[in-house]
Amino acid sequence: MAQKEEAAAAAEPASQNGEDEENLDDPEKLKELIELPPFEIVTGERLPAHFFKFQFRNVEYSSGRNKTFLCYVVEAQSKGGQVQASRGYLEDEHAAAHAEEAFFNSIMPTFDPALRYLVTWYVSSSPCAACADRIVKTLNKTKNLRLLILVGRLFMWEEPEIQEALRKLKEAGCRLRIMKPQDFEYIWQNFVEQEEGESKAFEPWEDIQENFLYYEEKLADILK
């Protein structure tokens, strides 16, 4: 699969999640890095606040943000109208798998075919072409699934392949939109750990509304 952020080439010394790089001159730390598994999907109910502030920020140039964070809400509705809801988040640690694929591989197998599902994703950036193709195929064969994807940023949106992939998502019935400031606040309240000393209220960054409008315009042009 393609890397999730164009500015995060493996050869570049970029920090992860806003943290400093490990000291690669330290033999023990270097050994730890070499022995990492090919990929790891991190799951949980709430993600650390500093991860959210760095990874979800809707910047135009997303240098260093080479991970995908996916917060999800699953609403299962029975024929009698009863609704059961669950939520959590997925984070792809390495490049061999993306969080979108992990959702289908680890969360979706628990779905009951007798129920109807409304799934909402809050994702740090929009899907790559390969993940978009997996989403389309899943929606086409899973008639009891409806998917809404809200993204903080558009991934490589100038590439024709990506634009075509986003249009195919729309054609498959996937609703795709850019996160508004209120959506970031929802994530902060429902998916982010409230660490000691952190403000309980969501504090928008300076250009959050401006960047939302920027990406909203780009997405509208792609999907029209």
mmCIF file of C-alpha atoms in Angstrom:
data_model
loop_
_atom_site.group_PDB
_atom_site.id
_atom_site.type_symbol
_atom_site.label_atom_id
_atom_site.label_comp_id
_atom_site.label_asym_id
_atom_site.label_seq_id
_atom_site.Cartn_x
_atom_site.Cartn_y
_atom_site.Cartn_z
ATOM 1 C CA MET A 1 0.000 0.000 0.000
ATOM 2 C CA ALA A 2 1.015 3.616 -0.477
ATOM 3 C CA GLN A 3 2.356 5.552 2.471
ATOM 4 C CA LYS A 4 -0.342 7.645 4.119
ATOM 5 C CA GLU A 5 1.565 10.939 3.947
ATOM 6 C CA GLU A 6 3.701 12.051 1.024
ATOM 7 C CA ALA A 7 6.180 13.952 3.205
ATOM 8 C CA ALA A 8 7.019 10.948 5.359
ATOM 9 C CA ALA A 9 9.443 9.006 3.203
ATOM 10 C CA ALA A 10 11.254 6.383 5.188
ATOM 11 C CA ALA A 11 14.660 7.876 4.403
ATOM 12 C CA GLU A 12 13.750 11.216 5.974
ATOM 13 C CA PRO A 13 14.456 11.786 9.666
ATOM 14 C CA ALA A 14 10.902 12.675 10.743
ATOM 15 C CA SER A 15 9.589 12.387 14.291
ATOM 16 C CA GLN A 16 6.524 10.274 15.088
ATOM 17 C CA ASN A 17 3.480 11.905 16.732
ATOM 18 C CA GLY A 18 5.456 15.047 17.487
ATOM 19 C CA GLU A 19 7.963 13.170 19.631
ATOM 20 C CA ASP A 20 11.775 13.309 19.220
ATOM 21 C CA GLU A 21 13.464 10.538 17.270
ATOM 22 C CA GLU A 22 15.203 7.725 19.094
ATOM 23 C CA ASN A 23 18.958 8.000 19.306
ATOM 24 C CA LEU A 24 20.050 5.608 16.556
ATOM 25 C CA ASP A 25 23.631 5.698 17.824
ATOM 26 C CA ASP A 26 22.519 3.739 20.887
ATOM 27 C CA PRO A 27 23.026 0.012 20.024
ATOM 28 C CA GLU A 28 20.217 -1.125 22.334
ATOM 29 C CA LYS A 29 17.687 1.318 20.916
ATOM 30 C CA LEU A 30 18.739 0.505 17.390
ATOM 31 C CA LYS A 31 18.215 -3.191 18.148
ATOM 32 C CA GLU A 32 14.699 -2.430 19.402
ATOM 33 C CA LEU A 33 13.846 -0.662 16.148
ATOM 34 C CA ILE A 34 15.239 -3.455 14.001
ATOM 35 C CA GLU A 35 13.232 -6.056 15.926
ATOM 36 C CA LEU A 36 9.904 -4.278 15.452
ATOM 37 C CA PRO A 37 7.284 -6.493 13.774
ATOM 38 C CA PRO A 38 6.397 -5.637 10.159
ATOM 39 C CA PHE A 39 3.316 -3.821 11.441
ATOM 40 C CA GLU A 40 1.215 -3.478 14.536
ATOM 41 C CA ILE A 41 -2.326 -2.199 14.866
ATOM 42 C CA VAL A 42 -2.870 -0.328 18.113
ATOM 43 C CA THR A 43 -6.427 -0.388 19.430
ATOM 44 C CA GLY A 44 -8.161 1.249 22.348
ATOM 45 C CA GLU A 45 -10.979 3.484 23.491
ATOM 46 C CA ARG A 46 -9.049 6.748 23.938
ATOM 47 C CA LEU A 47 -5.850 8.048 22.380
ATOM 48 C CA PRO A 48 -3.249 10.276 24.062
ATOM 49 C CA ALA A 49 -3.942 13.997 23.795
ATOM 50 C CA HIS A 50 -0.580 14.847 22.220
ATOM 51 C CA PHE A 51 -1.221 12.275 19.451
ATOM 52 C CA PHE A 52 -4.556 13.919 18.670
ATOM 53 C CA LYS A 53 -3.119 17.443 18.637
ATOM 54 C CA PHE A 54 -0.401 16.452 16.171
ATOM 55 C CA GLN A 55 -1.963 13.759 13.994
ATOM 56 C CA PHE A 56 -5.472 15.188 13.556
ATOM 57 C CA ARG A 57 -4.473 18.798 12.961
ATOM 58 C CA ASN A 58 -5.884 19.763 9.561
ATOM 59 C CA VAL A 59 -2.723 21.361 8.210
ATOM 60 C CA GLU A 60 -2.190 21.813 4.479
ATOM 61 C CA TYR A 61 1.322 20.338 4.499
ATOM 62 C CA SER A 62 1.378 17.303 6.769
ATOM 63 C CA SER A 63 5.111 16.681 7.226
ATOM 64 C CA GLY A 64 5.900 13.937 9.736
ATOM 65 C CA ARG A 65 2.342 12.641 9.935
ATOM 66 C CA ASN A 66 2.996 9.203 8.512
ATOM 67 C CA LYS A 67 0.428 7.319 10.558
ATOM 68 C CA THR A 68 -3.318 6.954 10.317
ATOM 69 C CA PHE A 69 -5.548 7.397 13.349
ATOM 70 C CA LEU A 70 -9.103 6.133 12.931
ATOM 71 C CA CYS A 71 -11.760 6.719 15.587
ATOM 72 C CA TYR A 72 -14.956 4.784 14.970
ATOM 73 C CA VAL A 73 -18.545 4.637 16.163
ATOM 74 C CA VAL A 74 -20.544 1.517 15.315
ATOM 75 C CA GLU A 75 -24.333 1.629 15.663
ATOM 76 C CA ALA A 76 -26.081 -1.721 15.254
ATOM 77 C CA GLN A 77 -29.844 -1.658 14.718
ATOM 78 C CA SER A 78 -32.109 -4.693 15.031
ATOM 79 C CA LYS A 79 -35.375 -5.199 13.147
ATOM 80 C CA GLY A 80 -37.204 -4.075 16.273
ATOM 81 C CA GLY A 81 -35.431 -0.728 16.150
ATOM 82 C CA GLN A 82 -33.146 -1.281 19.133
ATOM 83 C CA VAL A 83 -29.726 0.305 18.701
ATOM 84 C CA GLN A 84 -26.473 -0.817 20.303
ATOM 85 C CA ALA A 85 -23.427 1.433 19.970
ATOM 86 C CA SER A 86 -19.715 0.851 20.434
ATOM 87 C CA ARG A 87 -16.651 2.935 19.738
ATOM 88 C CA GLY A 88 -12.877 2.873 19.814
ATOM 89 C CA TYR A 89 -9.835 3.818 17.785
ATOM 90 C CA LEU A 90 -7.241 2.165 15.574
ATOM 91 C CA GLU A 91 -3.728 3.353 14.845
ATOM 92 C CA ASP A 92 -1.393 1.858 12.274
ATOM 93 C CA GLU A 93 2.120 1.647 13.681
ATOM 94 C CA HIS A 94 4.075 0.682 10.572
ATOM 95 C CA ALA A 95 3.667 0.849 6.814
ATOM 96 C CA ALA A 96 2.467 -2.680 5.990
ATOM 97 C CA ALA A 97 -1.180 -2.096 6.918
ATOM 98 C CA HIS A 98 -3.467 0.885 7.335
ATOM 99 C CA ALA A 99 -6.079 1.543 9.993
ATOM 100 C CA GLU A 100 -8.929 1.350 7.455
ATOM 101 C CA GLU A 101 -7.938 -2.194 6.540
ATOM 102 C CA ALA A 102 -7.519 -3.066 10.209
ATOM 103 C CA PHE A 103 -11.121 -2.060 10.879
ATOM 104 C CA PHE A 104 -12.375 -4.528 8.295
ATOM 105 C CA ASN A 105 -10.020 -7.256 9.519
ATOM 106 C CA SER A 106 -10.460 -6.896 13.279
ATOM 107 C CA ILE A 107 -13.727 -5.048 14.017
ATOM 108 C CA MET A 108 -16.065 -5.973 11.192
ATOM 109 C CA PRO A 109 -15.839 -9.790 11.604
ATOM 110 C CA THR A 110 -17.853 -9.381 14.819
ATOM 111 C CA PHE A 111 -20.808 -7.891 12.902
ATOM 112 C CA ASP A 112 -24.097 -9.830 12.967
ATOM 113 C CA PRO A 113 -25.547 -10.294 9.442
ATOM 114 C CA ALA A 114 -29.048 -9.975 10.911
ATOM 115 C CA LEU A 115 -28.437 -6.397 12.043
ATOM 116 C CA ARG A 116 -28.085 -3.124 10.167
ATOM 117 C CA TYR A 117 -24.918 -1.133 10.798
ATOM 118 C CA LEU A 118 -24.228 2.566 10.611
ATOM 119 C CA VAL A 119 -20.476 3.120 10.970
ATOM 120 C CA THR A 120 -18.834 6.516 11.357
ATOM 121 C CA TRP A 121 -15.095 6.963 10.966
ATOM 122 C CA TYR A 122 -13.179 10.031 12.137
ATOM 123 C CA VAL A 123 -9.854 9.675 10.327
ATOM 124 C CA SER A 124 -6.748 11.859 10.465
ATOM 125 C CA SER A 125 -6.469 11.784 6.648
ATOM 126 C CA SER A 126 -8.481 10.427 3.731
ATOM 127 C CA PRO A 127 -7.837 6.896 2.412
ATOM 128 C CA CYS A 128 -5.080 6.008 -0.016
ATOM 129 C CA ALA A 129 -6.150 4.415 -3.316
ATOM 130 C CA ALA A 130 -5.678 0.859 -2.057
ATOM 131 C CA CYS A 131 -7.728 1.442 1.096
ATOM 132 C CA ALA A 132 -10.440 3.215 -0.910
ATOM 133 C CA ASP A 133 -10.653 0.178 -3.182
ATOM 134 C CA ARG A 134 -11.047 -2.107 -0.143
ATOM 135 C CA ILE A 135 -13.816 0.141 1.203
ATOM 136 C CA VAL A 136 -15.655 0.082 -2.130
ATOM 137 C CA LYS A 137 -15.473 -3.711 -2.369
ATOM 138 C CA THR A 138 -16.664 -4.094 1.223
ATOM 139 C CA LEU A 139 -19.650 -1.774 0.737
ATOM 140 C CA ASN A 140 -20.625 -3.513 -2.488
ATOM 141 C CA LYS A 141 -20.830 -6.927 -0.832
ATOM 142 C CA THR A 142 -22.107 -5.842 2.615
ATOM 143 C CA LYS A 143 -25.627 -4.586 2.089
ATOM 144 C CA ASN A 144 -26.351 -4.073 5.790
ATOM 145 C CA LEU A 145 -23.510 -1.545 6.162
ATOM 146 C CA ARG A 146 -23.634 2.231 5.790
ATOM 147 C CA LEU A 147 -20.373 4.157 6.152
ATOM 148 C CA LEU A 148 -19.716 7.834 6.867
ATOM 149 C CA ILE A 149 -16.069 8.949 6.740
ATOM 150 C CA LEU A 150 -15.016 12.298 8.187
ATOM 151 C CA VAL A 151 -11.396 13.247 7.493
ATOM 152 C CA GLY A 152 -9.126 15.917 8.911
ATOM 153 C CA ARG A 153 -7.009 16.226 5.762
ATOM 154 C CA LEU A 154 -7.050 15.053 2.158
ATOM 155 C CA PHE A 155 -4.212 12.656 1.367
ATOM 156 C CA MET A 156 -2.341 13.473 -1.871
ATOM 157 C CA TRP A 157 -5.510 15.007 -3.287
ATOM 158 C CA GLU A 158 -3.782 16.394 -6.395
ATOM 159 C CA GLU A 159 -2.997 12.887 -7.694
ATOM 160 C CA PRO A 160 -5.460 11.642 -10.379
ATOM 161 C CA GLU A 161 -5.413 8.149 -8.851
ATOM 162 C CA ILE A 162 -6.501 9.503 -5.477
ATOM 163 C CA GLN A 163 -9.200 11.704 -6.997
ATOM 164 C CA GLU A 164 -10.634 8.737 -8.899
ATOM 165 C CA ALA A 165 -10.556 6.628 -5.732
ATOM 166 C CA LEU A 166 -12.528 9.269 -3.820
ATOM 167 C CA ARG A 167 -15.123 9.449 -6.582
ATOM 168 C CA LYS A 168 -15.502 5.661 -6.494
ATOM 169 C CA LEU A 169 -16.141 5.871 -2.754
ATOM 170 C CA LYS A 170 -19.017 8.249 -3.405
ATOM 171 C CA GLU A 171 -20.406 6.022 -6.171
ATOM 172 C CA ALA A 172 -20.341 3.041 -3.792
ATOM 173 C CA GLY A 173 -22.560 4.918 -1.326
ATOM 174 C CA CYS A 174 -19.860 6.011 1.107
ATOM 175 C CA ARG A 175 -20.473 9.472 2.512
ATOM 176 C CA LEU A 176 -17.219 11.400 2.686
ATOM 177 C CA ARG A 177 -16.749 14.851 4.190
ATOM 178 C CA ILE A 178 -14.154 17.098 5.773
ATOM 179 C CA MET A 179 -14.202 17.533 9.537
ATOM 180 C CA LYS A 180 -15.605 20.784 10.827
ATOM 181 C CA PRO A 181 -14.242 22.344 14.019
ATOM 182 C CA GLN A 182 -17.198 20.779 15.857
ATOM 183 C CA ASP A 183 -16.074 17.323 14.703
ATOM 184 C CA PHE A 184 -12.596 17.823 16.151
ATOM 185 C CA GLU A 185 -14.250 18.871 19.408
ATOM 186 C CA TYR A 186 -16.353 15.679 19.341
ATOM 187 C CA ILE A 187 -13.199 13.571 18.973
ATOM 188 C CA TRP A 188 -11.537 15.478 21.814
ATOM 189 C CA GLN A 189 -14.462 14.834 24.127
ATOM 190 C CA ASN A 190 -15.135 11.215 23.202
ATOM 191 C CA PHE A 191 -11.856 9.653 22.041
ATOM 192 C CA VAL A 192 -9.006 11.539 23.736
ATOM 193 C CA GLU A 193 -7.506 10.814 27.135
ATOM 194 C CA GLN A 194 -7.883 13.742 29.500
ATOM 195 C CA GLU A 195 -4.374 13.831 30.906
ATOM 196 C CA GLU A 196 -3.442 15.431 34.186
ATOM 197 C CA GLY A 197 -2.938 19.152 33.707
ATOM 198 C CA GLU A 198 -4.716 19.194 30.332
ATOM 199 C CA SER A 199 -7.589 21.548 29.704
ATOM 200 C CA LYS A 200 -10.878 19.639 29.675
ATOM 201 C CA ALA A 201 -12.281 21.930 27.007
ATOM 202 C CA PHE A 202 -11.242 21.609 23.372
ATOM 203 C CA GLU A 203 -8.965 24.443 22.299
ATOM 204 C CA PRO A 204 -9.129 24.973 18.506
ATOM 205 C CA TRP A 205 -5.887 25.814 16.756
ATOM 206 C CA GLU A 206 -5.627 29.155 15.012
ATOM 207 C CA ASP A 207 -6.288 28.074 11.407
ATOM 208 C CA ILE A 208 -8.772 25.253 12.029
ATOM 209 C CA GLN A 209 -11.724 26.932 10.287
ATOM 210 C CA GLU A 210 -9.614 28.255 7.413
ATOM 211 C CA ASN A 211 -8.126 24.820 6.741
ATOM 212 C CA PHE A 212 -11.537 23.171 6.947
ATOM 213 C CA LEU A 213 -12.838 25.499 4.232
ATOM 214 C CA TYR A 214 -9.711 24.846 2.135
ATOM 215 C CA TYR A 215 -10.153 21.086 2.196
ATOM 216 C CA GLU A 216 -13.926 21.280 1.838
ATOM 217 C CA GLU A 217 -13.507 23.220 -1.412
ATOM 218 C CA LYS A 218 -10.930 20.728 -2.726
ATOM 219 C CA LEU A 219 -13.167 17.752 -1.932
ATOM 220 C CA ALA A 220 -16.210 19.373 -3.545
ATOM 221 C CA ASP A 221 -14.201 19.980 -6.734
ATOM 222 C CA ILE A 222 -13.058 16.344 -6.800
ATOM 223 C CA LEU A 223 -16.504 14.835 -6.219
ATOM 224 C CA LYS A 224 -18.556 17.062 -8.503
#
